[in-house]
């Protein structure tokens, strides 16, 4: 009972969904903090926790387990380099590029951004990178900028020789890259997060939203939108891409990058509006003409349709929550079971496709997206997902046809 109170407080303070990491892991962190504080009773610990901001920070540090390395999901950095060379230089000559990395953990991502920008040809004086994390310990490690072998993974490690020096304590990052990053302690889930800050041109926020509860996810996406300049870029993790489909963000066509653009002010920019013919309803929810019937019968039909919609909405929310927690097998089975009883639900096929793609089952995912499109030919999310999937697979011709179809559809809206 007391642990559930602490979990609720963690949700309020840092937006943590306890199910995303498991209550047993939170329990272990609490028990470790109780041992460190020489407190034997969890109720007494809760009282201590509520009185001490230092203890809150210590508990958060115990719960957070940073897992990162240099150039993790390297496609995102390849896209950043390509963007600088093909778009930033021609359109923003001489202007300072502002980049945000949140959460920055122990600094590997922020420094990877800095190295990518140098490789793209930007001078260090034309870059400002702010790196933010809730963990003070992680920030101290990042500012020290000395790393062990665990931070260097993969086969392409040429940057290691170029930007690091081997020392007795580890690999020391060179001062040029180190000086490009400004580290900040802040909480993305707090209402005051980076209040009054100048907007950024690029924001990296990867593999964090999956740990937030539903309300914090939606609020954070709005915060990230405000933190971006018009036309600015947002990079997220592959498991978080689906969270942006019903927002103002426009997916960027670059294989494996999972990047999105905030709509520019220009009326000539392509904006994917949520107000399509398919909207967000399943095929069985589409408006159909009601034949002449007694008013009481019509009322019963409307109530029945509303019950069906409520049932579908509850299923989709439950399945999305399970998928966001990383329980992909469970989410996959839930979708399959639901579709066996509701084979005409396009939204369920879209969600199933997202789950299958996150599981690495690309062809199964493509089949699910195609079924959604068969049910609703103007289903925007299914079309976008399938187009991005084909691009990631290198099937440029199929992807191009799908993007043209989406553009034609948008012109009619």
Tab-separated table of C-alpha atoms in Angstrom:
chain	number	residue	atom	x	y	z
A	1	UNK	CA	0.000	0.000	0.000
A	2	UNK	CA	2.749	2.457	0.971
A	3	UNK	CA	4.759	1.572	-2.143
A	4	UNK	CA	1.755	2.412	-4.317
A	5	UNK	CA	1.705	5.853	-2.672
A	6	UNK	CA	5.377	6.332	-3.535
A	7	UNK	CA	4.707	5.192	-7.112
A	8	UNK	CA	1.876	7.726	-7.351
A	9	UNK	CA	4.209	10.465	-6.100
A	10	UNK	CA	6.844	9.431	-8.646
A	11	UNK	CA	4.200	9.788	-11.351
A	12	UNK	CA	3.377	13.292	-10.126
A	13	UNK	CA	7.007	14.398	-9.834
A	14	UNK	CA	8.712	12.842	-12.855
A	15	UNK	CA	5.825	11.384	-14.889
A	16	UNK	CA	7.002	7.812	-14.330
A	17	UNK	CA	4.644	4.997	-15.266
A	18	UNK	CA	5.549	2.323	-12.708
A	19	UNK	CA	4.551	-0.430	-15.137
A	20	UNK	CA	7.190	0.736	-17.620
A	21	UNK	CA	10.030	-0.457	-15.374
A	22	UNK	CA	8.104	-2.801	-13.085
A	23	UNK	CA	7.009	-2.333	-9.484
A	24	UNK	CA	9.616	-4.873	-8.371
A	25	UNK	CA	12.412	-2.587	-9.619
A	26	UNK	CA	10.904	0.350	-7.756
A	27	UNK	CA	10.644	-1.851	-4.683
A	28	UNK	CA	14.355	-2.709	-4.886
A	29	UNK	CA	15.252	0.979	-5.228
A	30	UNK	CA	13.126	1.852	-2.196
A	31	UNK	CA	14.671	-0.943	-0.145
A	32	UNK	CA	18.179	0.226	-1.072
A	33	UNK	CA	17.358	3.788	-0.045
A	34	UNK	CA	15.849	2.545	3.237
A	35	UNK	CA	19.087	0.668	3.947
A	36	UNK	CA	21.186	3.729	3.092
A	37	UNK	CA	19.013	5.871	5.389
A	38	UNK	CA	18.991	3.235	8.165
A	39	UNK	CA	15.184	3.139	8.060
A	40	UNK	CA	13.502	-0.229	8.659
A	41	UNK	CA	9.847	0.699	8.065
A	42	UNK	CA	8.550	1.784	4.643
A	43	UNK	CA	5.920	4.073	6.200
A	44	UNK	CA	8.678	5.866	8.097
A	45	UNK	CA	10.656	6.095	4.856
A	46	UNK	CA	7.675	7.676	3.085
A	47	UNK	CA	7.474	10.313	5.815
A	48	UNK	CA	11.201	10.988	5.414
A	49	UNK	CA	10.828	11.135	1.636
A	50	UNK	CA	8.060	13.727	1.808
A	51	UNK	CA	10.175	15.973	4.035
A	52	UNK	CA	13.462	15.785	2.114
A	53	UNK	CA	14.131	17.053	-1.413
A	54	UNK	CA	17.581	15.454	-1.180
A	55	UNK	CA	16.034	12.052	-0.548
A	56	UNK	CA	13.711	12.490	-3.525
A	57	UNK	CA	16.727	13.120	-5.716
A	58	UNK	CA	18.483	10.081	-4.244
A	59	UNK	CA	15.459	7.843	-4.913
A	60	UNK	CA	15.193	9.106	-8.483
A	61	UNK	CA	18.896	8.384	-8.980
A	62	UNK	CA	18.324	4.832	-7.711
A	63	UNK	CA	15.428	4.241	-10.099
A	64	UNK	CA	17.076	5.690	-13.199
A	65	UNK	CA	19.388	3.221	-14.904
A	66	UNK	CA	21.121	4.961	-17.831
A	67	UNK	CA	21.684	2.823	-20.914
A	68	UNK	CA	23.369	4.730	-23.715
A	69	UNK	CA	26.418	4.793	-25.950
A	70	UNK	CA	27.965	6.947	-28.649
A	71	UNK	CA	25.999	7.148	-31.910
A	72	UNK	CA	23.228	4.912	-30.602
A	73	UNK	CA	20.762	4.387	-33.492
A	74	UNK	CA	23.266	5.989	-35.843
A	75	UNK	CA	20.675	6.708	-38.564
A	76	UNK	CA	19.467	9.672	-36.492
A	77	UNK	CA	22.936	11.216	-36.601
A	78	UNK	CA	23.357	10.440	-40.292
A	79	UNK	CA	20.103	12.291	-40.912
A	80	UNK	CA	21.271	15.248	-38.796
A	81	UNK	CA	24.464	15.503	-40.829
A	82	UNK	CA	22.519	15.270	-44.081
A	83	UNK	CA	20.077	17.943	-42.893
A	84	UNK	CA	22.883	20.366	-42.067
A	85	UNK	CA	24.594	19.911	-45.397
A	86	UNK	CA	21.515	19.887	-47.632
A	87	UNK	CA	19.174	22.311	-45.873
A	88	UNK	CA	20.726	24.262	-43.017
A	89	UNK	CA	23.747	25.642	-44.844
A	90	UNK	CA	21.770	26.881	-47.884
A	91	UNK	CA	18.930	28.436	-45.864
A	92	UNK	CA	20.631	29.640	-42.650
A	93	UNK	CA	24.042	31.058	-43.597
A	94	UNK	CA	25.940	32.308	-40.591
A	95	UNK	CA	23.219	31.563	-38.046
A	96	UNK	CA	23.950	29.638	-34.823
A	97	UNK	CA	22.278	26.219	-34.719
A	98	UNK	CA	20.514	25.528	-31.418
A	99	UNK	CA	20.132	21.879	-30.375
A	100	UNK	CA	18.528	20.286	-27.314
A	101	UNK	CA	19.297	16.768	-26.041
A	102	UNK	CA	16.853	15.545	-23.367
A	103	UNK	CA	17.406	13.327	-21.521
A	104	UNK	CA	21.140	13.464	-22.072
A	105	UNK	CA	22.015	10.780	-19.507
A	106	UNK	CA	25.814	10.512	-19.211
A	107	UNK	CA	26.436	12.686	-22.258
A	108	UNK	CA	27.058	10.237	-25.083
A	109	UNK	CA	24.123	11.461	-27.187
A	110	UNK	CA	24.905	15.165	-26.793
A	111	UNK	CA	28.550	14.620	-27.675
A	112	UNK	CA	27.542	12.444	-30.645
A	113	UNK	CA	25.442	15.372	-31.861
A	114	UNK	CA	28.439	17.683	-31.506
A	115	UNK	CA	30.720	15.334	-33.447
A	116	UNK	CA	28.090	14.918	-36.171
A	117	UNK	CA	27.799	18.676	-36.586
A	118	UNK	CA	31.560	19.071	-36.831
A	119	UNK	CA	31.658	16.299	-39.438
A	120	UNK	CA	28.886	18.102	-41.342
A	121	UNK	CA	31.100	21.166	-41.611
A	122	UNK	CA	29.674	23.418	-38.893
A	123	UNK	CA	32.142	25.415	-36.846
A	124	UNK	CA	31.939	24.868	-33.087
A	125	UNK	CA	31.262	28.613	-32.748
A	126	UNK	CA	28.097	28.207	-34.832
A	127	UNK	CA	26.565	25.554	-32.560
A	128	UNK	CA	24.879	25.707	-29.175
A	129	UNK	CA	23.935	22.367	-27.626
A	130	UNK	CA	21.974	22.229	-24.375
A	131	UNK	CA	21.900	18.800	-22.744
A	132	UNK	CA	19.366	18.239	-19.950
A	133	UNK	CA	18.840	15.425	-17.480
A	134	UNK	CA	17.072	14.882	-14.172
A	135	UNK	CA	19.996	12.876	-12.771
A	136	UNK	CA	22.732	14.957	-11.148
A	137	UNK	CA	25.006	11.923	-11.083
A	138	UNK	CA	24.646	11.407	-14.833
A	139	UNK	CA	25.387	15.080	-15.441
A	140	UNK	CA	28.598	14.863	-13.390
A	141	UNK	CA	29.732	11.892	-15.502
A	142	UNK	CA	28.840	13.791	-18.688
A	143	UNK	CA	30.755	16.902	-17.670
A	144	UNK	CA	33.802	14.795	-16.800
A	145	UNK	CA	33.660	13.281	-20.324
A	146	UNK	CA	35.787	10.216	-19.588
A	147	UNK	CA	34.248	6.968	-20.820
A	148	UNK	CA	34.902	3.236	-20.728
A	149	UNK	CA	34.543	0.609	-23.442
A	150	UNK	CA	30.811	0.183	-22.806
A	151	UNK	CA	30.180	3.605	-24.357
A	152	UNK	CA	31.728	2.482	-27.655
A	153	UNK	CA	29.656	-0.133	-29.468
A	154	UNK	CA	29.325	-1.259	-33.054
A	155	UNK	CA	31.869	-1.676	-35.799
A	156	UNK	CA	32.275	1.942	-36.964
A	157	UNK	CA	34.424	3.509	-34.230
A	158	UNK	CA	36.629	5.777	-36.308
A	159	UNK	CA	35.383	8.767	-34.287
A	160	UNK	CA	36.994	7.273	-31.183
A	161	UNK	CA	40.515	7.738	-32.532
A	162	UNK	CA	39.657	11.187	-33.898
A	163	UNK	CA	38.064	12.745	-30.818
A	164	UNK	CA	39.288	10.733	-27.795
A	165	UNK	CA	42.574	10.254	-26.020
A	166	UNK	CA	43.365	7.075	-24.081
A	167	UNK	CA	44.184	7.714	-20.407
A	168	UNK	CA	44.629	5.557	-17.310
A	169	UNK	CA	41.036	6.274	-16.233
A	170	UNK	CA	39.394	5.774	-19.638
A	171	UNK	CA	38.839	7.541	-22.946
A	172	UNK	CA	38.970	11.325	-22.522
A	173	UNK	CA	36.924	13.406	-24.964
A	174	UNK	CA	38.773	16.245	-26.674
A	175	UNK	CA	38.149	19.793	-25.464
A	176	UNK	CA	36.755	20.993	-28.802
A	177	UNK	CA	33.749	18.652	-28.608
A	178	UNK	CA	33.419	18.940	-24.850
A	179	UNK	CA	33.153	22.730	-25.009
A	180	UNK	CA	30.236	22.574	-27.453
A	181	UNK	CA	27.798	21.166	-24.877
A	182	UNK	CA	26.139	22.993	-21.988
A	183	UNK	CA	24.707	20.628	-19.354
A	184	UNK	CA	21.573	21.573	-17.400
A	185	UNK	CA	19.770	19.896	-14.506
A	186	UNK	CA	16.004	19.971	-15.070
A	187	UNK	CA	12.902	17.785	-15.133
A	188	UNK	CA	11.069	17.409	-18.452
A	189	UNK	CA	7.897	16.431	-16.594
A	190	UNK	CA	7.878	19.677	-14.594
A	191	UNK	CA	5.631	22.544	-15.726
A	192	UNK	CA	8.578	24.935	-15.426
A	193	UNK	CA	10.876	22.924	-17.714
A	194	UNK	CA	13.303	25.288	-19.508
A	195	UNK	CA	10.906	28.170	-18.911
A	196	UNK	CA	11.755	31.276	-20.923
A	197	UNK	CA	14.348	29.516	-23.063
A	198	UNK	CA	14.875	30.485	-26.697
A	199	UNK	CA	13.438	27.848	-29.078
A	200	UNK	CA	15.663	25.187	-30.607
A	201	UNK	CA	16.211	24.218	-34.230
A	202	UNK	CA	16.669	20.529	-33.394
A	203	UNK	CA	15.498	18.491	-30.396
A	204	UNK	CA	16.611	14.960	-29.583
A	205	UNK	CA	14.193	13.297	-27.135
A	206	UNK	CA	14.691	9.574	-27.571
A	207	UNK	CA	13.675	6.602	-25.446
A	208	UNK	CA	12.143	8.654	-22.638
A	209	UNK	CA	8.458	8.978	-23.539
A	210	UNK	CA	8.049	5.202	-23.243
A	211	UNK	CA	8.608	5.519	-19.474
A	212	UNK	CA	5.998	8.256	-18.972
A	213	UNK	CA	2.367	7.767	-18.033
A	214	UNK	CA	-0.237	8.680	-20.639
A	215	UNK	CA	-0.930	12.203	-19.363
A	216	UNK	CA	2.780	13.059	-19.170
A	217	UNK	CA	3.359	11.712	-22.688
A	218	UNK	CA	0.760	14.055	-24.182
A	219	UNK	CA	1.923	17.026	-22.110
A	220	UNK	CA	5.579	16.419	-22.996
A	221	UNK	CA	4.854	16.318	-26.728
A	222	UNK	CA	3.217	19.744	-26.430
A	223	UNK	CA	6.227	21.024	-24.489
A	224	UNK	CA	8.618	19.746	-27.164
A	225	UNK	CA	6.521	21.422	-29.840
A	226	UNK	CA	6.789	24.764	-28.023
A	227	UNK	CA	10.539	24.316	-27.625
A	228	UNK	CA	11.017	23.991	-31.399
A	229	UNK	CA	11.267	26.796	-33.909
A	230	UNK	CA	8.790	26.673	-36.838
A	231	UNK	CA	10.164	24.038	-39.200
A	232	UNK	CA	12.358	22.619	-36.418
A	233	UNK	CA	13.215	18.921	-36.186
A	234	UNK	CA	12.347	16.424	-33.455
A	235	UNK	CA	14.136	13.058	-33.173
A	236	UNK	CA	12.506	10.278	-31.118
A	237	UNK	CA	13.083	6.585	-30.506
A	238	UNK	CA	11.551	3.993	-32.805
A	239	UNK	CA	9.137	2.830	-30.091
A	240	UNK	CA	7.841	6.391	-29.696
A	241	UNK	CA	7.123	7.218	-33.323
A	242	UNK	CA	3.468	6.240	-33.061
A	243	UNK	CA	2.889	8.830	-30.326
A	244	UNK	CA	3.356	11.654	-32.840
A	245	UNK	CA	0.921	10.504	-35.501
A	246	UNK	CA	-2.058	12.469	-34.187
A	247	UNK	CA	-0.059	15.624	-33.516
A	248	UNK	CA	0.961	18.579	-35.654
A	249	UNK	CA	4.370	17.038	-36.360
A	250	UNK	CA	5.149	15.989	-39.935
A	251	UNK	CA	7.129	12.738	-40.415
A	252	UNK	CA	10.440	13.195	-42.225
A	253	UNK	CA	11.263	10.760	-44.997
A	254	UNK	CA	14.674	9.397	-43.982
A	255	UNK	CA	15.181	5.656	-43.358
A	256	UNK	CA	15.591	4.747	-39.702
A	257	UNK	CA	15.812	8.319	-38.404
A	258	UNK	CA	12.362	8.563	-36.757
A	259	UNK	CA	12.483	12.315	-37.218
A	260	UNK	CA	9.583	14.756	-37.341
A	261	UNK	CA	9.255	18.379	-38.366
A	262	UNK	CA	7.234	21.054	-36.643
A	263	UNK	CA	5.055	22.728	-39.297
A	264	UNK	CA	6.556	25.931	-40.622
A	265	UNK	CA	4.598	29.153	-40.811
A	266	UNK	CA	4.812	29.037	-44.598
A	267	UNK	CA	1.469	28.101	-46.195
A	268	UNK	CA	3.365	26.095	-48.802
A	269	UNK	CA	4.580	23.514	-46.266
A	270	UNK	CA	2.869	20.145	-46.353
A	271	UNK	CA	0.912	19.593	-43.165
A	272	UNK	CA	-0.595	16.231	-42.314
A	273	UNK	CA	-3.901	17.223	-40.732
A	274	UNK	CA	-5.811	14.794	-38.579
A	275	UNK	CA	-9.036	15.901	-40.283
A	276	UNK	CA	-9.065	13.269	-42.986
A	277	UNK	CA	-12.019	11.310	-44.189
A	278	UNK	CA	-10.902	8.290	-42.177
A	279	UNK	CA	-10.363	10.378	-39.041
A	280	UNK	CA	-9.600	8.014	-36.145
A	281	UNK	CA	-12.545	5.645	-36.401
A	282	UNK	CA	-12.699	1.975	-37.255
A	283	UNK	CA	-14.483	0.934	-40.415
A	284	UNK	CA	-17.537	-0.094	-38.440
A	285	UNK	CA	-17.729	3.433	-36.988
A	286	UNK	CA	-18.205	5.233	-40.301
A	287	UNK	CA	-21.395	7.206	-40.592
A	288	UNK	CA	-24.060	5.290	-42.464
A	289	UNK	CA	-27.519	6.423	-43.575
A	290	UNK	CA	-30.196	5.365	-41.122
A	291	UNK	CA	-33.367	4.036	-42.757
A	292	UNK	CA	-36.756	5.245	-41.655
A	293	UNK	CA	-37.515	3.578	-38.337
A	294	UNK	CA	-39.450	4.447	-35.219
A	295	UNK	CA	-37.583	7.016	-33.169
A	296	UNK	CA	-37.162	4.565	-30.295
A	297	UNK	CA	-35.418	2.093	-32.615
A	298	UNK	CA	-33.129	4.818	-33.926
A	299	UNK	CA	-32.217	5.730	-30.345
A	300	UNK	CA	-31.336	2.113	-29.570
A	301	UNK	CA	-29.125	1.917	-32.681
A	302	UNK	CA	-27.283	5.086	-31.721
A	303	UNK	CA	-26.715	3.817	-28.194
A	304	UNK	CA	-25.426	0.510	-29.572
A	305	UNK	CA	-23.005	2.330	-31.894
A	306	UNK	CA	-21.757	4.399	-28.961
A	307	UNK	CA	-21.147	1.251	-26.927
A	308	UNK	CA	-19.153	-0.227	-29.817
A	309	UNK	CA	-17.071	2.945	-30.067
A	310	UNK	CA	-16.422	2.951	-26.306
A	311	UNK	CA	-15.344	-0.695	-26.449
A	312	UNK	CA	-12.971	-0.018	-29.349
A	313	UNK	CA	-11.556	3.079	-27.667
A	314	UNK	CA	-10.920	1.124	-24.456
A	315	UNK	CA	-9.180	-1.657	-26.365
A	316	UNK	CA	-6.963	0.750	-28.311
A	317	UNK	CA	-5.972	2.659	-25.170
A	318	UNK	CA	-5.173	-0.557	-23.308
A	319	UNK	CA	-3.166	-2.025	-26.179
A	320	UNK	CA	-1.238	1.221	-26.710
A	321	UNK	CA	-0.400	1.409	-23.009
A	322	UNK	CA	0.918	-2.159	-23.000
A	323	UNK	CA	2.966	-1.495	-26.149
A	324	UNK	CA	4.392	1.731	-24.686
A	325	UNK	CA	5.545	-0.286	-21.684
A	326	UNK	CA	7.608	-2.443	-24.020
A	327	UNK	CA	5.401	-5.529	-23.607
A	328	UNK	CA	5.291	-6.110	-27.341
A	329	UNK	CA	4.416	-9.804	-27.307
A	330	UNK	CA	1.471	-9.124	-25.029
A	331	UNK	CA	0.316	-6.162	-27.134
A	332	UNK	CA	0.654	-8.242	-30.294
A	333	UNK	CA	-1.483	-11.037	-28.870
A	334	UNK	CA	-4.081	-8.559	-27.599
A	335	UNK	CA	-4.411	-7.032	-31.073
A	336	UNK	CA	-4.665	-10.452	-32.714
A	337	UNK	CA	-7.386	-11.540	-30.279
A	338	UNK	CA	-9.331	-8.333	-30.794
A	339	UNK	CA	-9.149	-8.549	-34.582
A	340	UNK	CA	-10.369	-12.158	-34.550
A	341	UNK	CA	-13.625	-10.762	-33.145
A	342	UNK	CA	-13.543	-7.382	-34.928
A	343	UNK	CA	-11.977	-7.981	-38.358
A	344	UNK	CA	-13.216	-4.660	-39.786
A	345	UNK	CA	-11.369	-2.374	-37.350
A	346	UNK	CA	-8.762	-0.440	-39.320
A	347	UNK	CA	-7.342	1.259	-36.233
A	348	UNK	CA	-6.583	-2.111	-34.656
A	349	UNK	CA	-4.657	-3.166	-37.777
A	350	UNK	CA	-2.640	0.070	-37.644
A	351	UNK	CA	-1.759	-0.531	-33.999
A	352	UNK	CA	-0.887	-4.158	-34.726
A	353	UNK	CA	1.385	-2.998	-37.539
A	354	UNK	CA	3.192	-0.580	-35.225
A	355	UNK	CA	3.728	-3.325	-32.657
A	356	UNK	CA	4.968	-5.762	-35.305
A	357	UNK	CA	7.372	-3.167	-36.691
A	358	UNK	CA	8.764	-2.528	-33.202
A	359	UNK	CA	9.280	-6.313	-32.932
A	360	UNK	CA	11.256	-6.297	-36.177
A	361	UNK	CA	8.514	-8.082	-38.142
A	362	UNK	CA	8.477	-5.629	-41.028
A	363	UNK	CA	6.579	-7.736	-43.567
A	364	UNK	CA	3.899	-8.650	-41.050
A	365	UNK	CA	3.649	-4.944	-40.232
A	366	UNK	CA	3.300	-4.044	-43.911
A	367	UNK	CA	0.509	-6.597	-44.265
A	368	UNK	CA	-1.327	-5.086	-41.284
A	369	UNK	CA	-1.012	-1.559	-42.679
A	370	UNK	CA	-2.300	-2.777	-46.063
A	371	UNK	CA	-5.336	-4.371	-44.390
A	372	UNK	CA	-6.098	-1.059	-42.680
A	373	UNK	CA	-5.845	0.722	-46.037
A	374	UNK	CA	-8.091	-1.894	-47.644
A	375	UNK	CA	-10.727	-1.177	-44.991
A	376	UNK	CA	-10.241	2.580	-45.224
A	377	UNK	CA	-8.456	3.652	-48.444
A	378	UNK	CA	-7.983	7.186	-47.062
A	379	UNK	CA	-6.538	6.085	-43.720
A	380	UNK	CA	-3.730	8.591	-43.298
A	381	UNK	CA	-1.802	6.912	-40.472
A	382	UNK	CA	-1.711	3.553	-42.229
A	383	UNK	CA	-0.498	5.160	-45.456
A	384	UNK	CA	2.242	7.117	-43.677
A	385	UNK	CA	3.401	4.081	-41.694
A	386	UNK	CA	3.558	1.935	-44.820
A	387	UNK	CA	5.408	4.647	-46.770
A	388	UNK	CA	8.027	5.043	-44.029
A	389	UNK	CA	8.384	1.276	-43.707
A	390	UNK	CA	9.003	0.849	-47.436
A	391	UNK	CA	11.582	3.644	-47.368
A	392	UNK	CA	13.373	1.950	-44.464
A	393	UNK	CA	13.456	-1.233	-46.534
A	394	UNK	CA	14.920	0.646	-49.504
A	395	UNK	CA	11.800	0.191	-51.651
A	396	UNK	CA	11.872	3.766	-52.953
A	397	UNK	CA	9.399	3.173	-55.800
A	398	UNK	CA	6.649	1.844	-53.549
A	399	UNK	CA	7.296	4.561	-50.993
A	400	UNK	CA	7.119	7.286	-53.655
A	401	UNK	CA	3.748	6.028	-54.877
A	402	UNK	CA	2.418	6.065	-51.329
A	403	UNK	CA	3.686	9.602	-50.646
A	404	UNK	CA	2.046	10.830	-53.863
A	405	UNK	CA	-1.191	9.231	-52.764
A	406	UNK	CA	-0.960	10.983	-49.397
A	407	UNK	CA	-0.258	14.337	-51.066
A	408	UNK	CA	-3.249	13.946	-53.398
A	409	UNK	CA	-5.403	13.110	-50.426
A	410	UNK	CA	-4.195	16.180	-48.531
A	411	UNK	CA	-4.993	18.493	-51.451
A	412	UNK	CA	-8.602	17.339	-51.352
A	413	UNK	CA	-9.009	18.074	-47.644
